[in-house]
Tab-separated table of C-alpha atoms in Angstrom:
chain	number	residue	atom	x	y	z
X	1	UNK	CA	5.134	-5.773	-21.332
X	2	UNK	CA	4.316	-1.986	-20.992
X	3	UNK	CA	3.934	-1.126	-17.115
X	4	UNK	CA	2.881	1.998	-15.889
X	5	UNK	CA	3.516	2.873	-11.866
X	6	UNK	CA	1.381	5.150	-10.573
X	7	UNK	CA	3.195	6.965	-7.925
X	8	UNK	CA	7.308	7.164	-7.563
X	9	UNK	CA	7.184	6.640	-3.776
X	10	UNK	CA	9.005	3.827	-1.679
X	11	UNK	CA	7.079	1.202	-2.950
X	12	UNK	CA	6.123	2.601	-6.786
X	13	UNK	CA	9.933	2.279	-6.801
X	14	UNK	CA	10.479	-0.984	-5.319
X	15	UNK	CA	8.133	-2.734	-7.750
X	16	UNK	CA	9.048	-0.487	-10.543
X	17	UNK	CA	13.016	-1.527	-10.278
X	18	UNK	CA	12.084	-5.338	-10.093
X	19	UNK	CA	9.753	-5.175	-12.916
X	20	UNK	CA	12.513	-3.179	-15.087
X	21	UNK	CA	14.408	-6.407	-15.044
X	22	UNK	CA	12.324	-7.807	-17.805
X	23	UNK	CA	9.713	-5.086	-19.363
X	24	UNK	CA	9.489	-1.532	-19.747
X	25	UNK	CA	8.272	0.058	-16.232
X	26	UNK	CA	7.558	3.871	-16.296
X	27	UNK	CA	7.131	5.804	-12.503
X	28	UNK	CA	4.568	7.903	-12.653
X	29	UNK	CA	4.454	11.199	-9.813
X	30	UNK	CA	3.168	14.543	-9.430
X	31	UNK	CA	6.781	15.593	-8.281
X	32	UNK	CA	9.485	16.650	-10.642
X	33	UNK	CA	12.021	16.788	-8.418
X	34	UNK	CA	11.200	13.036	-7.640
X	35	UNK	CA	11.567	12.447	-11.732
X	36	UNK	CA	14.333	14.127	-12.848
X	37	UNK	CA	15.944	12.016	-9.916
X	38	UNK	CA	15.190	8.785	-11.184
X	39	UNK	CA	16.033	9.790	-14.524
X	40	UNK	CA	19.256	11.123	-13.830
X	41	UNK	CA	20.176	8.324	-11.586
X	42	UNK	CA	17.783	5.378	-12.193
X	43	UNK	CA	16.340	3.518	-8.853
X	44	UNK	CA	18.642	2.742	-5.687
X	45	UNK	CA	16.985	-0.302	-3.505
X	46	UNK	CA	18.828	-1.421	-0.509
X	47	UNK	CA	17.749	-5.067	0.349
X	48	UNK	CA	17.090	-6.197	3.501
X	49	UNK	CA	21.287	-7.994	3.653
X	50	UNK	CA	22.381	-4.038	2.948
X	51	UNK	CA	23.485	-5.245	-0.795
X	52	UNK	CA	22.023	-2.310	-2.804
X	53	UNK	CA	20.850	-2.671	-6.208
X	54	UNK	CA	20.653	-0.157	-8.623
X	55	UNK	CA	18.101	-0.117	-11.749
X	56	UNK	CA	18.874	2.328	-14.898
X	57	UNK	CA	16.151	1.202	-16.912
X	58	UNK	CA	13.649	2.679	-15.282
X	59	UNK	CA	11.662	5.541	-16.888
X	60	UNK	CA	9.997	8.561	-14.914
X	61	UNK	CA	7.405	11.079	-16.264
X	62	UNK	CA	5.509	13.771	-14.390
X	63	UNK	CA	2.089	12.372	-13.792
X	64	UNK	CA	-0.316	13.044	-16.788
X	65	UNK	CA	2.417	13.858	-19.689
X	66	UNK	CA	2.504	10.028	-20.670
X	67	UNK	CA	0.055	9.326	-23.111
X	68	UNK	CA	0.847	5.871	-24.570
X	69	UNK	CA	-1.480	3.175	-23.813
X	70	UNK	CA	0.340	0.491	-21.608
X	71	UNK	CA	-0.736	-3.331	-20.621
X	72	UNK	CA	-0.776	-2.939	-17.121
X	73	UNK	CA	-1.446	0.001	-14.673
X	74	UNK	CA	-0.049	-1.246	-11.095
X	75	UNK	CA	-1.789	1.730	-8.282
X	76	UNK	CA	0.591	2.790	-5.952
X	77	UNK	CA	-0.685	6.034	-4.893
X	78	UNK	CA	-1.452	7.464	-1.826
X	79	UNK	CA	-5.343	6.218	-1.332
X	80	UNK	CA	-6.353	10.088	-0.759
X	81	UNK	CA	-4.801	10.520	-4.629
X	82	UNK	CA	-6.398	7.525	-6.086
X	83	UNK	CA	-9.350	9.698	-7.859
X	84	UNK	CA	-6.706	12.792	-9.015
X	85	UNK	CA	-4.112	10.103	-10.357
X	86	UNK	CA	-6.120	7.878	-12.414
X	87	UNK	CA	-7.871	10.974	-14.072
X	88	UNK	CA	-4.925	12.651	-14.664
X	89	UNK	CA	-3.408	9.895	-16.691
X	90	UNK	CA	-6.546	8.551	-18.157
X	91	UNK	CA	-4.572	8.114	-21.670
X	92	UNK	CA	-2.677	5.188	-20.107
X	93	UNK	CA	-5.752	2.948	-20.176
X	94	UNK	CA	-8.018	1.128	-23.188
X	95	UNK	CA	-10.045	-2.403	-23.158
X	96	UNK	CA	-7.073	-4.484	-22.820
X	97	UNK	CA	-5.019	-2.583	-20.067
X	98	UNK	CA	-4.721	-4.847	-16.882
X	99	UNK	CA	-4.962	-2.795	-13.716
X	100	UNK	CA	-3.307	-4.170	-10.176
X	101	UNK	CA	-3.651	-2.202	-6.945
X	102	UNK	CA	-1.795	-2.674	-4.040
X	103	UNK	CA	-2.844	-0.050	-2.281
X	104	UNK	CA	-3.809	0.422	1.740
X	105	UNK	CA	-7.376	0.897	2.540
X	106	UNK	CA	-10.692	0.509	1.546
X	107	UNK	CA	-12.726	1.965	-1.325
X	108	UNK	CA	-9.948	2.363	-4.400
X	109	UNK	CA	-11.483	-0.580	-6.315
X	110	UNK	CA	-14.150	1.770	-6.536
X	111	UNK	CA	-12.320	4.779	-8.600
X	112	UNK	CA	-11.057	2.395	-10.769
X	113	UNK	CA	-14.200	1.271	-11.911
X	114	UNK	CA	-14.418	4.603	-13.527
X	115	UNK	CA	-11.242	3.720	-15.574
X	116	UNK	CA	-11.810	0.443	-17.054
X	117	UNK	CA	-14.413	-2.458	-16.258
X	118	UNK	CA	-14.188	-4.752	-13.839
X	119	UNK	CA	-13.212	-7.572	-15.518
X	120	UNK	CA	-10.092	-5.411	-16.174
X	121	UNK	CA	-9.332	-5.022	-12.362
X	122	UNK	CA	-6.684	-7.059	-9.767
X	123	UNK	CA	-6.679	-6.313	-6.306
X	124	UNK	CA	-4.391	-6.966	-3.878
X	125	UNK	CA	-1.866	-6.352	-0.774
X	126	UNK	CA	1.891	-6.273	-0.411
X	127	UNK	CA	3.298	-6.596	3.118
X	128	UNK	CA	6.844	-6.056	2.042
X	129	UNK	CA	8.039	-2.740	3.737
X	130	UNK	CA	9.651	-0.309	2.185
X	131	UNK	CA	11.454	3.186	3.189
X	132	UNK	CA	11.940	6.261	1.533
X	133	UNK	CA	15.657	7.676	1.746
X	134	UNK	CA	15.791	9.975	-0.814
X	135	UNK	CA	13.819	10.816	-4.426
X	136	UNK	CA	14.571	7.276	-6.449
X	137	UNK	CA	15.976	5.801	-3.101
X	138	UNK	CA	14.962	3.313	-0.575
X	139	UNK	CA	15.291	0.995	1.716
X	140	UNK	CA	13.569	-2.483	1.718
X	141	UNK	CA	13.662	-2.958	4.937
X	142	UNK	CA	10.999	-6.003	5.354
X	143	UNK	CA	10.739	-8.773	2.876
X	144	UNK	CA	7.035	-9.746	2.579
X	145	UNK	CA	4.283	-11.635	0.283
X	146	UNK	CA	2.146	-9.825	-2.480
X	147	UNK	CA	-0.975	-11.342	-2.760
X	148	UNK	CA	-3.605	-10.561	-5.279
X	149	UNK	CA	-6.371	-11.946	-7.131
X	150	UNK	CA	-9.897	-12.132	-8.657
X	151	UNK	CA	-12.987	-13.009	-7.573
X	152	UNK	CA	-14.444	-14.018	-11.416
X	153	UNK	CA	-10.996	-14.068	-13.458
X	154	UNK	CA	-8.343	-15.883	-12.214
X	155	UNK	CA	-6.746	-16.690	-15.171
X	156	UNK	CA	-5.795	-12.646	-15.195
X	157	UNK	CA	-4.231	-12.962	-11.598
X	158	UNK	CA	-2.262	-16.488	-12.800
X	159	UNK	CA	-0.565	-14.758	-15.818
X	160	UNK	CA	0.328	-11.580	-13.333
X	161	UNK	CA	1.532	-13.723	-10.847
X	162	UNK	CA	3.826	-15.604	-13.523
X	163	UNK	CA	5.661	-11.986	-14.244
X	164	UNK	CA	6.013	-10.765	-11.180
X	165	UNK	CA	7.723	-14.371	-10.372
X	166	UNK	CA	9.624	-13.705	-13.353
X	167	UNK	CA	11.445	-10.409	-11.684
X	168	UNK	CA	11.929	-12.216	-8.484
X	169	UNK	CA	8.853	-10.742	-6.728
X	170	UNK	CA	7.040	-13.193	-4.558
X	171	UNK	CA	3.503	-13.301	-4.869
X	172	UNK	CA	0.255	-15.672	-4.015
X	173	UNK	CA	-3.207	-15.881	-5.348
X	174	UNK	CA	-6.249	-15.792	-3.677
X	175	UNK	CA	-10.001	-16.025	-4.922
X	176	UNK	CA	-11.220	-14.338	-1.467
X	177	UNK	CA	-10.620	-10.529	-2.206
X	178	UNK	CA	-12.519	-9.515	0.986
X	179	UNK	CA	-10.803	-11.417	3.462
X	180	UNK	CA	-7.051	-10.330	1.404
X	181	UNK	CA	-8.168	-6.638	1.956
X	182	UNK	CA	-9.573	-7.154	5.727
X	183	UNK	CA	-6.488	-8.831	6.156
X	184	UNK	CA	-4.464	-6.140	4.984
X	185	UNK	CA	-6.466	-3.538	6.927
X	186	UNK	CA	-6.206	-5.154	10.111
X	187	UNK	CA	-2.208	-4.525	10.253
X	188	UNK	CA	-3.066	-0.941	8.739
X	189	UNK	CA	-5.296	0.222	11.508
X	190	UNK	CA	-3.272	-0.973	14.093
X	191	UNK	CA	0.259	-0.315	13.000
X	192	UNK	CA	0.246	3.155	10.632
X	193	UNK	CA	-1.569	5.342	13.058
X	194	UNK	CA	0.061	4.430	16.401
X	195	UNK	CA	3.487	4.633	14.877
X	196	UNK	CA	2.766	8.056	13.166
X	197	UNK	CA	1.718	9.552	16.762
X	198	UNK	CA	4.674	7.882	18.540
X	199	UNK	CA	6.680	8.250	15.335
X	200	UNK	CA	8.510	4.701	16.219
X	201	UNK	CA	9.603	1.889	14.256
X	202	UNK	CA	7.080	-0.790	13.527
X	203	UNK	CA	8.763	-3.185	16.002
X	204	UNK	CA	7.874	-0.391	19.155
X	205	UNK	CA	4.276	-1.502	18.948
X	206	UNK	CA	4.449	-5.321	19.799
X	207	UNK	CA	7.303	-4.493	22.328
X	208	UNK	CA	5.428	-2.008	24.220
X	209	UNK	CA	2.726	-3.324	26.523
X	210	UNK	CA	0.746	0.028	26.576
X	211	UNK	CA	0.932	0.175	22.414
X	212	UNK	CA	-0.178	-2.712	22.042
X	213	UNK	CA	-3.339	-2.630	24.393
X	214	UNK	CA	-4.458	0.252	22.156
X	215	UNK	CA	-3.621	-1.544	19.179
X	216	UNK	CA	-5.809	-4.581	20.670
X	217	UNK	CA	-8.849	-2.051	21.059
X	218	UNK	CA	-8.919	-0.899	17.124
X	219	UNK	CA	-8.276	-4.525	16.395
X	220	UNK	CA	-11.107	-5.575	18.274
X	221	UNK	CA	-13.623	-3.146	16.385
X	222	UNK	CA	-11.641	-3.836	12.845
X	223	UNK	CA	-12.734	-7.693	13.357
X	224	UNK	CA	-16.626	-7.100	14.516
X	225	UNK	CA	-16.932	-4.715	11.768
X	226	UNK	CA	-15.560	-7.334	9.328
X	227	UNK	CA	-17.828	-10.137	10.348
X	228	UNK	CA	-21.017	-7.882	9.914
X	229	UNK	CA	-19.238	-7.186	6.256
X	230	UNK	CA	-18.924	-11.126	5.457
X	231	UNK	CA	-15.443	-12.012	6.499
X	232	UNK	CA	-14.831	-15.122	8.422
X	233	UNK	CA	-12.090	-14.062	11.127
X	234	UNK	CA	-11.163	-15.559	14.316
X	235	UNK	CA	-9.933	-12.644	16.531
X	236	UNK	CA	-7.260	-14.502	18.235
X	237	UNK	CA	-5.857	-15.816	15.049
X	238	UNK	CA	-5.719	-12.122	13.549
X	239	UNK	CA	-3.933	-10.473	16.886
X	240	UNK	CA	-1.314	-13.420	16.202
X	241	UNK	CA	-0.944	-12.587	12.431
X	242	UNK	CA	-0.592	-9.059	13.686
X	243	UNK	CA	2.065	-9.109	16.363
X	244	UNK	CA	4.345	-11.373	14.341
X	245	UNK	CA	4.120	-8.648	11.483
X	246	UNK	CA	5.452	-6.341	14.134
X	247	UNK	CA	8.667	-7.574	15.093
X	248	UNK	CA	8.691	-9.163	11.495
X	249	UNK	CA	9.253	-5.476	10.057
X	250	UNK	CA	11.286	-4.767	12.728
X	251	UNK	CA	13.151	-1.825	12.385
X	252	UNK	CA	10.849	-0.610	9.348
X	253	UNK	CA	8.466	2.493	9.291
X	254	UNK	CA	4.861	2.729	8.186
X	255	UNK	CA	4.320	4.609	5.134
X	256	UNK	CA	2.162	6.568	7.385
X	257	UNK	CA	4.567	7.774	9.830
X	258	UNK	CA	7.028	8.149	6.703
X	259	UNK	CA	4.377	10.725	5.712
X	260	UNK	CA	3.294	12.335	9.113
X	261	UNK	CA	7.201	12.792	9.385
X	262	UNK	CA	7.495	14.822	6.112
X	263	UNK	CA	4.116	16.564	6.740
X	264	UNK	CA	2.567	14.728	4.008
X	265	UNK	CA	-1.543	14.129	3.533
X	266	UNK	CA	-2.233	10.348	5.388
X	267	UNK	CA	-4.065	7.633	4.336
X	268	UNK	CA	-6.230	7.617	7.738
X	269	UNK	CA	-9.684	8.159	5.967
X	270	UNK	CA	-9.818	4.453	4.146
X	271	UNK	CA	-7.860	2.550	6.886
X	272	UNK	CA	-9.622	3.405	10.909
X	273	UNK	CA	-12.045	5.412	8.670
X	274	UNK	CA	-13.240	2.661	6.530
X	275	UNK	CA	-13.989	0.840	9.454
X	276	UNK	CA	-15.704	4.042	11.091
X	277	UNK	CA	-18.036	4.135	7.848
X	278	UNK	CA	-18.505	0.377	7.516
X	279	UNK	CA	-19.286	0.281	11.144
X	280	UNK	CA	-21.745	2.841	11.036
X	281	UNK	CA	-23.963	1.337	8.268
X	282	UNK	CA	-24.079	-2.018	10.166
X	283	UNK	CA	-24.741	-0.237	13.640
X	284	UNK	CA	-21.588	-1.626	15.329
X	285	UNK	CA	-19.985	1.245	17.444
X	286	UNK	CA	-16.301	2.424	16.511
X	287	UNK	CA	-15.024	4.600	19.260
X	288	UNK	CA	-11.511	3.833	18.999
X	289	UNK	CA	-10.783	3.727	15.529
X	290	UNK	CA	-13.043	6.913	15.342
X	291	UNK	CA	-10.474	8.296	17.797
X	292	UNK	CA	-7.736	7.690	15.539
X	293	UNK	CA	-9.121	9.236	12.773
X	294	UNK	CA	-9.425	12.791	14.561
X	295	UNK	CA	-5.562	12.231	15.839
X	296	UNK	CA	-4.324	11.829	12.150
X	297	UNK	CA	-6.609	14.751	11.231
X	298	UNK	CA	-5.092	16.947	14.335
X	299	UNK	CA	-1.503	16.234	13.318
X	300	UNK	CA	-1.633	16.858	9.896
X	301	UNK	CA	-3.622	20.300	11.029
X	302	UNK	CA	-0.335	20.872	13.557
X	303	UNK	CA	2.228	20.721	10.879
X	304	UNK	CA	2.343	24.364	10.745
X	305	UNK	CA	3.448	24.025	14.020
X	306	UNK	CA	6.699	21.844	13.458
């Protein structure tokens, strides 16, 4: 198979050096610097027992100069890029190309509608963490489960699951794409934010009484919010699901504190802000979560600052 990556970041190259071990994976990313990295030295992945694996057969293009058609497109992009990247390598895609995203947030189903048809479309979540070190370099710090699916073709999500077993990258299936991406959000709006402010490892936020009171409070919105939308939660159940995610990344980083830290764009507009939107159209009040939105917004305004 013919995969294309779209974005060379922590986890574009954790999936991208797996998936080398059997097909032809090319990184996509705006930054050349980031390329001519991975070209020069392939992919480095430490694994979570500190053996580090390296993967040459990785190829890396600057975003947009690719222009063979390939059989699946796996999203990795920041969510705030979702729009720029898939128009700038539009060539990548015809009627047979298979797109997977794994993205955070809300909403990128929706761009990629504009790509290819839905029938054409996975989506899903990864909770593996990952950590950027250098360009081409990272650290796997938290093993996780991928988890993607279909609501109307699941034969499409069996045969993706099959290769990604195939290059050792654990996955499950699931016909409920709502509840995977509520799911997925609830960790998000409780975990990324709070640890870009504090700038702490993931752990710090089920360890610390205070941090996790305010991550309680977002959660607590995230879950009416989702009931109005049609998911089936049970609060207690998610809070659970939540704190053992916490000390089960451990020393790990969000990728949004990895990008507060190098005063990159955040994701914050379709993780606490999908749930400011969402709540707003079904009249459920999201003080908290709105809260967190204007934070992110501040900081990344401050990094002249730093």
């Amino acid at each position: 198979m013919k995969i294309a990556i779209l974005g060379a970041g922590a986890m574009g190259c954790y999936f991208g050096g797996y998936l080398s071990l059997h097909h032809e994976v090319i990184l996509l990313d705006s930054s050349k610097v980031v390329v001519d990295k991975i070209r020069q030295e392939g992919v480095s992945i430490e694994e979570t027992n500190h053996e580090t694996k390296i993967f040459k057969n990785v190829r890396a293009c600057v975003s947009g100069t690719f222009k063979e058609k390939v059989d699946i497109v796996l999203v990795l992009v920041k969510t705030c890029f979702t729009q720029n990247a898939l128009e700038m390598n539009a060539s990548l895609f015809d009627k047979d190309t298979i797109v997977l995203t794994l993205q955070n947030g809300m909403g990128n189903q929706q761009f990629i509608q504009k790509c290819v048809v839905s029938k054409q479309i996975l989506t899903g979540t990864t909770t593996n963490n990952c950590v950027s070190l250098a360009p081409g370099k990272i650290r796997h710090s938290g093993q996780g489960m991928t988890t993607f699916g279909s609501d109307v073709f699941p034969e499409t999500a069996k045969r993706l699951s099959k290769l990604f077993l195939e290059c050792s990258l654990e996955n499950t299936i699931s016909a409920d794409i709502k509840k995977i991406l509520w799911n997925k959000l609830f960790v998000n709006v409780s975990i990324n934010c709070f640890t870009a402010i504090f700038q702490t490892p993931i752990h710090f936020m089920a360890e610390n009484e205070h941090a996790w009171e305010c991550a309680k409070c977002v959660i607590h919105e995230a879950v009416l919010v989702a009931r109005a939308d049609g998911c089936d939660v049970e609060e207690k159940a998610v809070l659970q699901h939540i704190h053992h995610v916490m000390i089960e990344q451990g020393s790990g980083y969000s990728s949004m504190s990895q990008d507060c830290k190098n005063h990159r764009k955040m994701e914050i507009d379709t993780i606490n802000g999908a749930v400011v939107n969402l709540g707003k159209g079904y009249g459920i009040p999201t003080p908290y979560n709105s809260l967190m939105v204007h934070l992110i917004h501040s900081l990344e305004s401050a990094y002249e600052f730093h």
